């Protein structure tokens, strides 16, 4: 299903997020009855599934049955949506999950989002989701939004209104595409370097094991 948008925009270049996007809270825990990692069904995106690279990691994702998902159609995700963590662990921009977000692509379209998340759906042609996902991660923007969370020792909860009133700078579409393209390219390079580092770390461990293979043939003996 295509995202419904309108080209009508206020004259200012800075707008509240709610004037640009539809913001929806996730279903309650009771509505997600039977949520399980061992279930064949429809995936439900939760805070632990969002990475610091604005992506969804499906490796440990939980699911609900197809029947349950059918009753939760209004919580379905579309391509171009953003999932934003509204309830998560504290720890600042990179240390916790609060404020993490992911851009939904064709793979995640028709999936659901959980109770601890918000769905941000652009409804104006003036804002690109590829730009918005990066803009919301700017340190000043991130800190402004998350500073309004209700805090406890273990969990921070962000009122949806705090995200709704976040000021969003809206440059020209050409500039948005340039910004998103440059940051996505850097992200691709970072991913490549991380994979290379992981490969080298595995090689280092394997080499150490080989070089000390004779040291552990008789455990307990020097």
Short mmCIF file of C-alpha atoms in Angstrom, two decimals:
data_model
loop_
_atom_site.label_atom_id
_atom_site.label_comp_id
_atom_site.label_asym_id
_atom_site.label_seq_id
_atom_site.Cartn_x
_atom_site.Cartn_y
_atom_site.Cartn_z
CA UNK A 1 0.00 0.00 0.00
CA UNK A 2 1.44 3.37 -0.98
CA UNK A 3 1.98 6.13 1.58
CA UNK A 4 -0.62 8.89 1.25
CA UNK A 5 1.00 12.30 1.20
CA UNK A 6 0.09 15.93 0.61
CA UNK A 7 2.21 18.69 -0.88
CA UNK A 8 0.68 21.38 1.39
CA UNK A 9 3.30 22.84 3.72
CA UNK A 10 3.61 25.92 5.94
CA UNK A 11 5.97 28.59 4.54
CA UNK A 12 8.63 28.11 7.23
CA UNK A 13 11.56 25.70 6.69
CA UNK A 14 11.27 24.35 10.24
CA UNK A 15 8.18 22.38 11.22
CA UNK A 16 6.96 20.19 14.02
CA UNK A 17 7.34 16.53 13.21
CA UNK A 18 3.59 16.01 13.64
CA UNK A 19 2.97 18.52 10.81
CA UNK A 20 5.08 16.38 8.49
CA UNK A 21 4.33 12.86 9.64
CA UNK A 22 1.69 10.63 11.16
CA UNK A 23 2.91 9.31 14.51
CA UNK A 24 1.34 6.15 15.92
CA UNK A 25 1.97 4.20 19.12
CA UNK A 26 2.48 0.44 19.01
CA UNK A 27 -0.02 -2.17 20.20
CA UNK A 28 -0.22 -3.13 23.85
CA UNK A 29 1.42 -6.24 25.19
CA UNK A 30 -1.99 -7.90 25.50
CA UNK A 31 -2.66 -7.34 21.81
CA UNK A 32 0.61 -9.10 20.97
CA UNK A 33 -0.57 -12.33 22.53
CA UNK A 34 1.72 -15.27 21.86
CA UNK A 35 4.72 -13.16 20.85
CA UNK A 36 7.64 -15.59 20.57
CA UNK A 37 11.00 -16.04 18.89
CA UNK A 38 10.12 -19.66 18.15
CA UNK A 39 6.93 -18.93 16.28
CA UNK A 40 6.36 -19.03 12.53
CA UNK A 41 4.41 -15.89 11.75
CA UNK A 42 4.74 -12.14 11.28
CA UNK A 43 7.78 -10.35 12.78
CA UNK A 44 7.25 -7.63 15.40
CA UNK A 45 10.02 -5.04 15.63
CA UNK A 46 11.10 -4.22 19.20
CA UNK A 47 13.89 -1.98 20.58
CA UNK A 48 16.57 -4.72 20.69
CA UNK A 49 16.04 -5.30 16.96
CA UNK A 50 17.15 -1.79 16.00
CA UNK A 51 20.84 -1.18 15.40
CA UNK A 52 22.85 2.02 15.75
CA UNK A 53 23.08 2.03 11.93
CA UNK A 54 19.34 2.74 11.52
CA UNK A 55 18.61 -0.81 10.43
CA UNK A 56 16.53 -3.74 11.64
CA UNK A 57 18.47 -6.80 12.78
CA UNK A 58 16.10 -9.77 12.26
CA UNK A 59 18.28 -12.44 13.86
CA UNK A 60 16.47 -12.53 17.23
CA UNK A 61 13.19 -10.97 16.22
CA UNK A 62 9.96 -12.24 17.77
CA UNK A 63 6.77 -13.05 15.88
CA UNK A 64 3.04 -13.34 16.32
CA UNK A 65 0.75 -15.77 14.53
CA UNK A 66 -0.74 -14.82 11.18
CA UNK A 67 -4.16 -14.72 12.84
CA UNK A 68 -3.00 -12.27 15.50
CA UNK A 69 -1.26 -10.15 12.88
CA UNK A 70 -4.47 -9.97 10.85
CA UNK A 71 -6.21 -8.32 13.80
CA UNK A 72 -3.41 -5.73 14.05
CA UNK A 73 -3.52 -4.36 10.50
CA UNK A 74 -3.45 -0.77 11.74
CA UNK A 75 0.00 -1.42 13.18
CA UNK A 76 1.41 -2.72 9.90
CA UNK A 77 4.54 -1.07 8.53
CA UNK A 78 4.98 0.32 5.03
CA UNK A 79 8.12 0.95 3.05
CA UNK A 80 9.33 4.45 3.94
CA UNK A 81 8.07 4.33 7.54
CA UNK A 82 10.40 4.94 10.46
CA UNK A 83 10.29 2.89 13.65
CA UNK A 84 11.38 4.98 16.64
CA UNK A 85 12.13 3.57 20.11
CA UNK A 86 10.01 5.40 22.71
CA UNK A 87 10.75 3.11 25.66
CA UNK A 88 14.25 1.82 26.19
CA UNK A 89 17.33 1.64 28.31
CA UNK A 90 19.18 4.82 29.34
CA UNK A 91 22.73 5.48 28.34
CA UNK A 92 22.94 8.43 26.00
CA UNK A 93 22.95 8.52 22.23
CA UNK A 94 24.90 5.32 21.64
CA UNK A 95 24.75 3.61 25.03
CA UNK A 96 21.00 2.95 25.18
CA UNK A 97 18.10 2.07 22.96
CA UNK A 98 15.86 5.10 23.57
CA UNK A 99 15.74 7.19 20.41
CA UNK A 100 17.05 4.52 18.10
CA UNK A 101 15.27 4.39 14.79
CA UNK A 102 15.22 2.41 11.59
CA UNK A 103 14.02 3.10 8.07
CA UNK A 104 11.65 0.41 6.84
CA UNK A 105 12.51 -1.09 3.47
CA UNK A 106 10.77 -3.65 1.26
CA UNK A 107 11.94 -6.54 3.45
CA UNK A 108 10.21 -5.21 6.58
CA UNK A 109 7.09 -3.90 4.84
CA UNK A 110 3.97 -5.65 6.28
CA UNK A 111 5.80 -6.40 9.55
CA UNK A 112 4.47 -4.97 12.82
CA UNK A 113 6.06 -2.76 15.49
CA UNK A 114 5.91 -3.34 19.21
CA UNK A 115 4.55 -1.49 22.22
CA UNK A 116 7.86 0.21 23.03
CA UNK A 117 8.09 1.82 19.59
CA UNK A 118 6.43 4.56 17.58
CA UNK A 119 5.71 4.48 13.86
CA UNK A 120 6.60 7.69 12.02
CA UNK A 121 4.98 7.84 8.57
CA UNK A 122 5.83 10.83 6.34
CA UNK A 123 2.66 12.34 4.88
CA UNK A 124 4.22 15.27 3.07
CA UNK A 125 6.16 15.18 -0.19
CA UNK A 126 8.44 17.83 1.32
CA UNK A 127 10.25 15.38 3.64
CA UNK A 128 12.23 12.33 2.58
CA UNK A 129 12.27 9.42 5.04
CA UNK A 130 15.90 8.74 4.09
CA UNK A 131 16.77 12.26 5.29
CA UNK A 132 14.51 12.20 8.33
CA UNK A 133 16.03 9.04 9.78
CA UNK A 134 19.44 10.74 9.82
CA UNK A 135 18.13 14.11 11.01
CA UNK A 136 16.53 12.53 14.07
CA UNK A 137 19.93 11.10 14.92
CA UNK A 138 21.69 14.46 15.00
CA UNK A 139 23.09 14.81 18.55
CA UNK A 140 21.26 18.08 19.25
CA UNK A 141 17.95 16.74 17.96
CA UNK A 142 18.38 13.39 19.70
CA UNK A 143 19.24 15.04 23.01
CA UNK A 144 16.34 17.50 22.77
CA UNK A 145 13.83 14.70 22.23
CA UNK A 146 15.19 12.17 24.72
CA UNK A 147 15.66 14.83 27.44
CA UNK A 148 11.86 14.89 27.72
CA UNK A 149 11.62 11.20 28.58
CA UNK A 150 10.14 10.04 31.87
CA UNK A 151 13.10 8.44 33.59
CA UNK A 152 13.48 5.53 35.97
CA UNK A 153 16.43 3.44 37.01
CA UNK A 154 15.93 0.78 34.34
CA UNK A 155 13.71 2.23 31.60
CA UNK A 156 13.10 5.59 29.98
CA UNK A 157 9.71 6.32 28.40
CA UNK A 158 9.24 9.06 25.86
CA UNK A 159 5.75 10.58 25.55
CA UNK A 160 4.66 10.52 21.91
CA UNK A 161 3.94 14.25 22.18
CA UNK A 162 7.63 14.92 22.81
CA UNK A 163 8.51 13.38 19.47
CA UNK A 164 5.51 14.99 17.78
CA UNK A 165 6.65 18.51 18.71
CA UNK A 166 10.29 18.00 17.71
CA UNK A 167 11.39 20.80 15.34
CA UNK A 168 12.42 19.43 11.95
CA UNK A 169 14.54 21.46 9.56
CA UNK A 170 13.30 20.86 6.01
CA UNK A 171 15.75 21.88 3.28
CA UNK A 172 15.07 21.41 -0.42
CA UNK A 173 14.48 17.87 -1.65
CA UNK A 174 17.73 18.05 -3.61
CA UNK A 175 19.67 18.90 -0.47
CA UNK A 176 17.88 16.17 1.49
CA UNK A 177 18.88 13.61 -1.15
CA UNK A 178 22.48 14.85 -1.04
CA UNK A 179 22.64 14.61 2.76
CA UNK A 180 21.02 11.16 2.88
CA UNK A 181 23.19 9.84 0.04
CA UNK A 182 26.43 11.02 1.64
CA UNK A 183 25.56 9.59 5.06
CA UNK A 184 24.38 6.30 3.57
CA UNK A 185 27.66 5.96 1.69
CA UNK A 186 29.64 6.56 4.88
CA UNK A 187 27.45 4.00 6.63
CA UNK A 188 28.24 1.45 3.94
CA UNK A 189 31.95 2.06 4.44
CA UNK A 190 31.60 1.73 8.21
CA UNK A 191 29.81 -1.61 7.77
CA UNK A 192 32.61 -2.83 5.50
CA UNK A 193 35.27 -1.83 8.05
CA UNK A 194 33.37 -3.54 10.87
CA UNK A 195 33.15 -6.74 8.88
CA UNK A 196 36.87 -6.55 8.15
CA UNK A 197 37.66 -5.97 11.83
CA UNK A 198 35.50 -8.95 12.83
CA UNK A 199 37.31 -11.09 10.24
CA UNK A 200 40.73 -10.02 11.55
CA UNK A 201 39.70 -10.62 15.17
CA UNK A 202 38.60 -14.15 14.28
CA UNK A 203 41.90 -14.69 12.42
CA UNK A 204 43.88 -13.41 15.43
CA UNK A 205 42.10 -15.80 17.78
CA UNK A 206 42.63 -18.69 15.38
CA UNK A 207 46.30 -17.85 15.00
CA UNK A 208 46.78 -17.66 18.77
CA UNK A 209 45.11 -21.04 19.15
CA UNK A 210 47.38 -22.57 16.52
CA UNK A 211 50.56 -21.04 17.98
CA UNK A 212 49.71 -22.34 21.47
CA UNK A 213 48.27 -25.67 20.38
CA UNK A 214 50.87 -27.58 22.39
CA UNK A 215 50.30 -25.54 25.57
CA UNK A 216 46.91 -27.04 26.40
CA UNK A 217 47.37 -30.68 25.43
CA UNK A 218 47.57 -31.61 29.11
CA UNK A 219 45.23 -29.32 31.05
CA UNK A 220 46.41 -28.48 34.57
CA UNK A 221 50.06 -29.00 33.82
CA UNK A 222 52.53 -26.11 33.29
#
